[in-house]
Coordinates of C-alpha atoms and ligand atoms in Angstrom, one line a residue:
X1 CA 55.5 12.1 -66.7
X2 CA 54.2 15.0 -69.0
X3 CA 50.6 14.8 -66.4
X4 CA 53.1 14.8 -63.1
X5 CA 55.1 18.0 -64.3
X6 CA 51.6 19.8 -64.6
X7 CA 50.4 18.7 -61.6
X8 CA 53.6 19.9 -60.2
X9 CA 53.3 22.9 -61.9
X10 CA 50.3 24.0 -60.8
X11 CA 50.8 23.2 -57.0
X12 CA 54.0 25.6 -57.5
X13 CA 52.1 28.1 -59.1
X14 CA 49.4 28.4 -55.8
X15 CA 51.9 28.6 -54.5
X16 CA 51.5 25.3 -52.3
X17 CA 54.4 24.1 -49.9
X18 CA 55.4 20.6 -49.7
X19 CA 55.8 19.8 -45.8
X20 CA 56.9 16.7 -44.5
X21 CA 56.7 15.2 -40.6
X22 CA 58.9 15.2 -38.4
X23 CA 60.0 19.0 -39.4
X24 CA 62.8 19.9 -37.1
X25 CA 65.1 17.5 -38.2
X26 CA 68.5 19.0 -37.5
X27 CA 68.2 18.3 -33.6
X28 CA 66.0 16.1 -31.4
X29 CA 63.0 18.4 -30.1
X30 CA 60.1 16.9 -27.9
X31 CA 57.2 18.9 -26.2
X32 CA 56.0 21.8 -28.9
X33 CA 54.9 24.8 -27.6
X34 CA 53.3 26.8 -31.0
X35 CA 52.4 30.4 -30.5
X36 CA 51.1 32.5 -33.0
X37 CA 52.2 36.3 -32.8
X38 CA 51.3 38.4 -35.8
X39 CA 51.6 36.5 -38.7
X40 CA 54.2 33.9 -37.7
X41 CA 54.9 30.8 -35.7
X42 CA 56.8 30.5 -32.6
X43 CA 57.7 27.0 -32.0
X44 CA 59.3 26.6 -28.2
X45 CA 60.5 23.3 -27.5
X46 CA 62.3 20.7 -25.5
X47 CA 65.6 19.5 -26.5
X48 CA 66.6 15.4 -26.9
X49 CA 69.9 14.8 -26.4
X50 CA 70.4 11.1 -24.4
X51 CA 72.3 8.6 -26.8
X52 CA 71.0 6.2 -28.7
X53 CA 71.3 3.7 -25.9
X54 CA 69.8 5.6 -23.0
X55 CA 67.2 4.5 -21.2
X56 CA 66.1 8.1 -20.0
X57 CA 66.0 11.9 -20.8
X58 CA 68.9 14.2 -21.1
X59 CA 67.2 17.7 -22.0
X60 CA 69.7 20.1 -21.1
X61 CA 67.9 23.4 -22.8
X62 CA 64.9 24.9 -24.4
X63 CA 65.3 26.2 -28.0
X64 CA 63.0 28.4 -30.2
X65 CA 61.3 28.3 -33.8
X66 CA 59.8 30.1 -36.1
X67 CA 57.7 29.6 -39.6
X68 CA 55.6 31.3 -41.8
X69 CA 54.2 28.6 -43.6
X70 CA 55.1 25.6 -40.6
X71 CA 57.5 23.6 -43.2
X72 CA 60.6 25.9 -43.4
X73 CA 61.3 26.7 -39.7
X74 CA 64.6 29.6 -38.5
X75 CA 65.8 28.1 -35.6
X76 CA 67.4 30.4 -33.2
X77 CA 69.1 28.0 -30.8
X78 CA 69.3 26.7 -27.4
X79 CA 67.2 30.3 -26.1
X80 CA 66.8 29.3 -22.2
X81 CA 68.2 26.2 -19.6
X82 CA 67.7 25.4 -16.2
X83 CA 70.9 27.3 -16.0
X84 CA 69.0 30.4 -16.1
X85 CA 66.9 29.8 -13.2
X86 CA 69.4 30.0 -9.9
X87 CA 67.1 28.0 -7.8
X88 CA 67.7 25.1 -10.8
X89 CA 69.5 21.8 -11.9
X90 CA 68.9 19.0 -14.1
X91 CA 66.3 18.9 -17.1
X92 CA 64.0 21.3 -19.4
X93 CA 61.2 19.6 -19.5
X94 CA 57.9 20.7 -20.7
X95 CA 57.4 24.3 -20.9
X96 CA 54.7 26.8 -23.2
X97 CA 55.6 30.3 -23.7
X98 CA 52.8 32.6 -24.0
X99 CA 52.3 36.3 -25.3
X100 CA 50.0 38.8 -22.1
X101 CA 50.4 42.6 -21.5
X102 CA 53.0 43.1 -24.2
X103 CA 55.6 40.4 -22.4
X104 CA 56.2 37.0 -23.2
X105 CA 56.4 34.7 -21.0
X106 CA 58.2 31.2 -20.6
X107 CA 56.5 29.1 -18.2
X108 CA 58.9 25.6 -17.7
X109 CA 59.3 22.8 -16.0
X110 CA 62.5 21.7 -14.3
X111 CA 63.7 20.5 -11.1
X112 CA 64.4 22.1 -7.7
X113 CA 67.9 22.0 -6.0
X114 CA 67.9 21.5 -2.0
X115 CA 67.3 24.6 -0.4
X116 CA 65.2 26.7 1.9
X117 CA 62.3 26.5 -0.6
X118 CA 62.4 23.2 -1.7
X119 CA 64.0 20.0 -1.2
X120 CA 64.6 19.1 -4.5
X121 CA 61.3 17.4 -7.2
X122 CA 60.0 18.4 -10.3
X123 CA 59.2 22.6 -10.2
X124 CA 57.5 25.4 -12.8
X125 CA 59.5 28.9 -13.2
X126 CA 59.1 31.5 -15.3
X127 CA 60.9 33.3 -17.7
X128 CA 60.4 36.6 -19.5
X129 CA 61.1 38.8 -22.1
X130 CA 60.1 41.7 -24.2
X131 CA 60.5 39.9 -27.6
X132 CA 58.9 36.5 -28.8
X133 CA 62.5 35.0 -29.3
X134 CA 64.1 36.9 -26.5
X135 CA 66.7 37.1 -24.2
X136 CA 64.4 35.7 -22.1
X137 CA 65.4 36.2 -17.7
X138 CA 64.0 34.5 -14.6
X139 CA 61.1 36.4 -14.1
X140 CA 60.4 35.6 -10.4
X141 CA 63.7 34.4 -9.0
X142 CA 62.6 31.8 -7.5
X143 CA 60.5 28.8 -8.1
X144 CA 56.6 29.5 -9.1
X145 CA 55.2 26.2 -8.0
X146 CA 57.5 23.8 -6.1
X147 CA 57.1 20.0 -5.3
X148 CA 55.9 20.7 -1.8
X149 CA 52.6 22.5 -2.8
X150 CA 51.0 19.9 -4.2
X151 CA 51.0 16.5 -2.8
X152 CA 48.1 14.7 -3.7
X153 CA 50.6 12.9 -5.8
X154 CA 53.6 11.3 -3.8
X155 CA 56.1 11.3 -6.4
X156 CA 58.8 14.0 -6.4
X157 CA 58.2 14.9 -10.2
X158 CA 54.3 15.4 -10.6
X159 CA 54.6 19.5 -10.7
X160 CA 55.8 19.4 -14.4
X161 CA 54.2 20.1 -17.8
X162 CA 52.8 23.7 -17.4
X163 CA 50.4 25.0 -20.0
X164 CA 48.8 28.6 -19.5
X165 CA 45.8 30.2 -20.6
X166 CA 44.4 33.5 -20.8
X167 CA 40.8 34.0 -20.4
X168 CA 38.4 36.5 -23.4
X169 CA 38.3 38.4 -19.7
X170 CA 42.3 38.8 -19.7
X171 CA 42.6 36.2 -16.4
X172 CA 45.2 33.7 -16.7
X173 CA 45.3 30.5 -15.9
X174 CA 48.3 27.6 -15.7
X175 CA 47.5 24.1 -16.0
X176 CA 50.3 21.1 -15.0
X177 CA 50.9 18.5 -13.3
X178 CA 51.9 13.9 -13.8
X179 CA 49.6 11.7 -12.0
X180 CA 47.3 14.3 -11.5
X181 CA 45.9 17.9 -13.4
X182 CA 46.7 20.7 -11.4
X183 CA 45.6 24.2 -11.9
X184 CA 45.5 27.8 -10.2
X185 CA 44.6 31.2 -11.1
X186 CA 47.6 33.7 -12.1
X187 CA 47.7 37.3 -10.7
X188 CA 48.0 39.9 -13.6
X189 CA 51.6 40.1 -13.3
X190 CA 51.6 36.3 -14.5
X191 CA 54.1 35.7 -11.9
X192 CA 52.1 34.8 -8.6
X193 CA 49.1 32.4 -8.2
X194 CA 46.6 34.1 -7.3
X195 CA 44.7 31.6 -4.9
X196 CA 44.6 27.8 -4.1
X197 CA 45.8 24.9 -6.7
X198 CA 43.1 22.6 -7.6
X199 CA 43.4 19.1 -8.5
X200 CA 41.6 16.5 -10.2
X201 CA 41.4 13.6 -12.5
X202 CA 41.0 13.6 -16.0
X203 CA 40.1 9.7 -17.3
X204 CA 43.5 8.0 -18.2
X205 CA 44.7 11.2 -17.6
X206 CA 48.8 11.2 -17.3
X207 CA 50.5 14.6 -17.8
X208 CA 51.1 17.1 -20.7
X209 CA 48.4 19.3 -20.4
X210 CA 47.2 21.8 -22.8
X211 CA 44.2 24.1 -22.3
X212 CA 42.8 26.4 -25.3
X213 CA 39.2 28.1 -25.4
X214 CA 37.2 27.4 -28.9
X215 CA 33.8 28.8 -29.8
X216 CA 33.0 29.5 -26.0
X217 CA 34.0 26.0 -25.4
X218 CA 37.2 25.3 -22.8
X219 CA 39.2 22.4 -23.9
X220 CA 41.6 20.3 -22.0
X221 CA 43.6 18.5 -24.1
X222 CA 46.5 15.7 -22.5
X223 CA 49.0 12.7 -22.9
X224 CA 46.6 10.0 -21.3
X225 CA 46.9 6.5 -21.2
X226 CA 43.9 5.2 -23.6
X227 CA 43.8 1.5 -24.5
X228 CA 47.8 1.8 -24.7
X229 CA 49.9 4.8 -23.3
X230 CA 50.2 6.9 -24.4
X231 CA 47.8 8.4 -26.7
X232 CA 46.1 11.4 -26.8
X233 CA 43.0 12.5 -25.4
X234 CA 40.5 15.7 -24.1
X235 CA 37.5 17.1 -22.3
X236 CA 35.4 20.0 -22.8
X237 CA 33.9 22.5 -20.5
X238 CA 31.6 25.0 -20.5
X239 CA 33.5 26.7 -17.0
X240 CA 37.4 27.0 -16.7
X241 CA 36.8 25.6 -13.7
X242 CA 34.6 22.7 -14.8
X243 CA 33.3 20.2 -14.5
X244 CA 35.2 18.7 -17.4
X245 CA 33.6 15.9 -19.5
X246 CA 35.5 13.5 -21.6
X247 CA 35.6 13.5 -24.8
X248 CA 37.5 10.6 -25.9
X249 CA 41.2 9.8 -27.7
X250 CA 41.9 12.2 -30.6
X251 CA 45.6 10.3 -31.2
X252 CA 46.6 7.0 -31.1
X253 CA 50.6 6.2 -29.8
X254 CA 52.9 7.5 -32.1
X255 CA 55.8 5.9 -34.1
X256 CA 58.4 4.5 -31.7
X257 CA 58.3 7.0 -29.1
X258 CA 56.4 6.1 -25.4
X259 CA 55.5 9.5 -24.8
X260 CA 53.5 12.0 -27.0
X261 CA 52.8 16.0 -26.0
X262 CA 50.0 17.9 -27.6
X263 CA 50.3 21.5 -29.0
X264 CA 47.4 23.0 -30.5
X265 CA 47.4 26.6 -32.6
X266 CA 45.3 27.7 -35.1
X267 CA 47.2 29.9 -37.9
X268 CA 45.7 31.3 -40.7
X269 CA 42.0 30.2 -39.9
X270 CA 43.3 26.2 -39.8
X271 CA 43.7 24.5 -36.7
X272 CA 47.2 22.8 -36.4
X273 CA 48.3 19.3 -33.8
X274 CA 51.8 19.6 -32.8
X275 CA 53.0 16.6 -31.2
X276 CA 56.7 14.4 -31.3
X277 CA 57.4 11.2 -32.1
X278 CA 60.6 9.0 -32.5
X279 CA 60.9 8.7 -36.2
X280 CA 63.6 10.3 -37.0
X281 CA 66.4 8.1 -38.1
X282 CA 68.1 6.7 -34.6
X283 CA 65.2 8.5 -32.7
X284 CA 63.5 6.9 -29.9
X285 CA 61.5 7.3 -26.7
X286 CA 64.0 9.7 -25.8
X287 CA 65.2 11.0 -29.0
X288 CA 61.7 12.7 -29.9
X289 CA 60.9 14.6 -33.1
X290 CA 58.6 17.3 -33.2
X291 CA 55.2 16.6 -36.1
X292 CA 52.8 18.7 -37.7
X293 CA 49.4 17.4 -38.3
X294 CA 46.0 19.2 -39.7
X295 CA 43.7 19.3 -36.9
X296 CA 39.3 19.1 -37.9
X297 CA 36.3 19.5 -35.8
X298 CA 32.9 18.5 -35.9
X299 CA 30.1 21.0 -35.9
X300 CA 29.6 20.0 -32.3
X301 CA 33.0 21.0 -31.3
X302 CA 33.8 17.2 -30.8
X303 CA 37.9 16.9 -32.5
X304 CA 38.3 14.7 -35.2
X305 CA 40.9 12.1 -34.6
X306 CA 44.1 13.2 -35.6
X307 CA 45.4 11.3 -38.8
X308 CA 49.6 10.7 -38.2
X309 CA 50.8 11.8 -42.1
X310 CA 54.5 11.7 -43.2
X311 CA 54.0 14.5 -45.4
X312 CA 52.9 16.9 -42.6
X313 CA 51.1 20.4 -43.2
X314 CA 51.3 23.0 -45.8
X315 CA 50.0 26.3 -46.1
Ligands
CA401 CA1 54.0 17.8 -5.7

């Protein structure tokens, strides 16, 4: 006992943390969206709410984060719905919020009403504001990528999961799609394509994009379907437009959920893997928690597979 208190002791006096995984555990959150402004984290995320006997989503809102040291998070609430967009209805899925030309901005999936735009499927908006946590307003007032202009995929839902990136250069990027990975260039103002969308095939590749740049090297990380779906996996390329070359799975499925979402930040100098699972007590497939995991790489710039903990991060 007398060696535990000094061990103890001495973790409290560096001043060490203690984290623990899942770490939003007053709500059901899925699909993390970490951003680091300044010296903190944003977390944006999806928002569980089906009962414990559903047998699909309810997500009626997007809520917001934050952390200094990614185990005590302030949450400030349901911060955006579909109710915000007027061209909207029915779920928040997937969305990243990301900081370019001193705005923020929310890019989100949802789903289209019938109208003279759309007929209804899966669609990306955007939202913006002046302040990491906002309020945050459509920024376009209409739809930013609708069902109808892609349709290499025939299912109404494949425009979903954007992830956005901006380029050493300042040129954006936003990467989507289910089925297939979709991606086009953004104009400056973030809130028009600027050119054709591109699609292709990512092996196993299934939806949840997220695309970051690391020593030079352009990563593409998604939910794929690997020996069992679905599990994590990337590529690598040396162009943002490719070719990209698989890398292989970097995490297996996670506890009792079907899906998994990647989130990658680095804060502080250490890379961090956000992801959700359904570990929470009554969680499930569609009662998703959102995890913190230590992410490594090799020398090569190859990721190390991501280890699942229950004790999570600490800074
Ligand atoms: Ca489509």
């Amino acid at each position: 006992m007398r060696i535990i208190l000094f061990v103890l002791s001495v973790f409290l006096s560096m001043g060490v943390v203690a984290g623990a995984n899942p770490v939003i555990t007053t709500l059901f959150t899925a699909d993390p969206a970490p951003l680091v402004y300044h010296d903190t984290v944003f977390l944006y995320t999806g928002h569980d709410t089906a009962s414990v006997t559903a047998t699909n989503y309810k997500m009626p809102d997007w809520h917001i984060f934050s952390s200094t040291d990614l185990v005590h998070w302030k949450d400030y609430g349901a911060c955006l719905s579909p109710a915000t967009f007027s061209w909207a209805t029915g779920d928040a899925y997937a969305a990243q919020c990301i900081y370019h030309n001193g705005k923020f901005y929310w890019f989100v999936s949802t789903f289209h009403k019938s109208d003279a735009n759309s007929k209804g499927g899966a669609a990306i908006g955007v939202a913006v504001s002046d302040r990491p946590t906002g309020p945050f307003r459509d920024a376009i007032g209409k739809a930013l990528v609708t069902n109808e202009m892609t349709t290499d995929m025939k299912h109404s839902w494949d425009d979903i999961d954007p992830t956005v990136f901006v380029d050493d250069d300042g040129q954006a990027y936003v990467f989507w799609g289910n089925g297939s990975c979709k991606y086009a260039r953004l104009k400056n103002n973030m809130v028009e394509l600027d050119g054709p969308i591109i699609t292709f095939k990512p092996e196993h590749y299934i939806e949840g994009p997220w695309v970051y740049k690391r020593n030079g090297l352009y990563y593409l990380v998604y939910a794929g379907a690997g020996t069992k779906p679905e599990m994590i996996e990337y590529c690598t390329a040396e162009n943002i437009a490719g070719p990209w070359t698989y890398r292989g799975i970097i995490q297996d499925n996670v506890q009792n959920s079907f899906t998994t979402h990647p989130g990658i930040v680095e804060y502080k100098g250490t890379p961090y893997f956000f992801y959700h699972d359904g570990s929470l007590p009554t969680g499930g497939s569609y009662r998703r928690s959102i995890c913190i995991d230590r992410m490594f790489y090799n020398p090569d710039g190859s990721i190390v597979k991501i280890v699942q903990t229950r004790t999570g991060v600490a800074l």
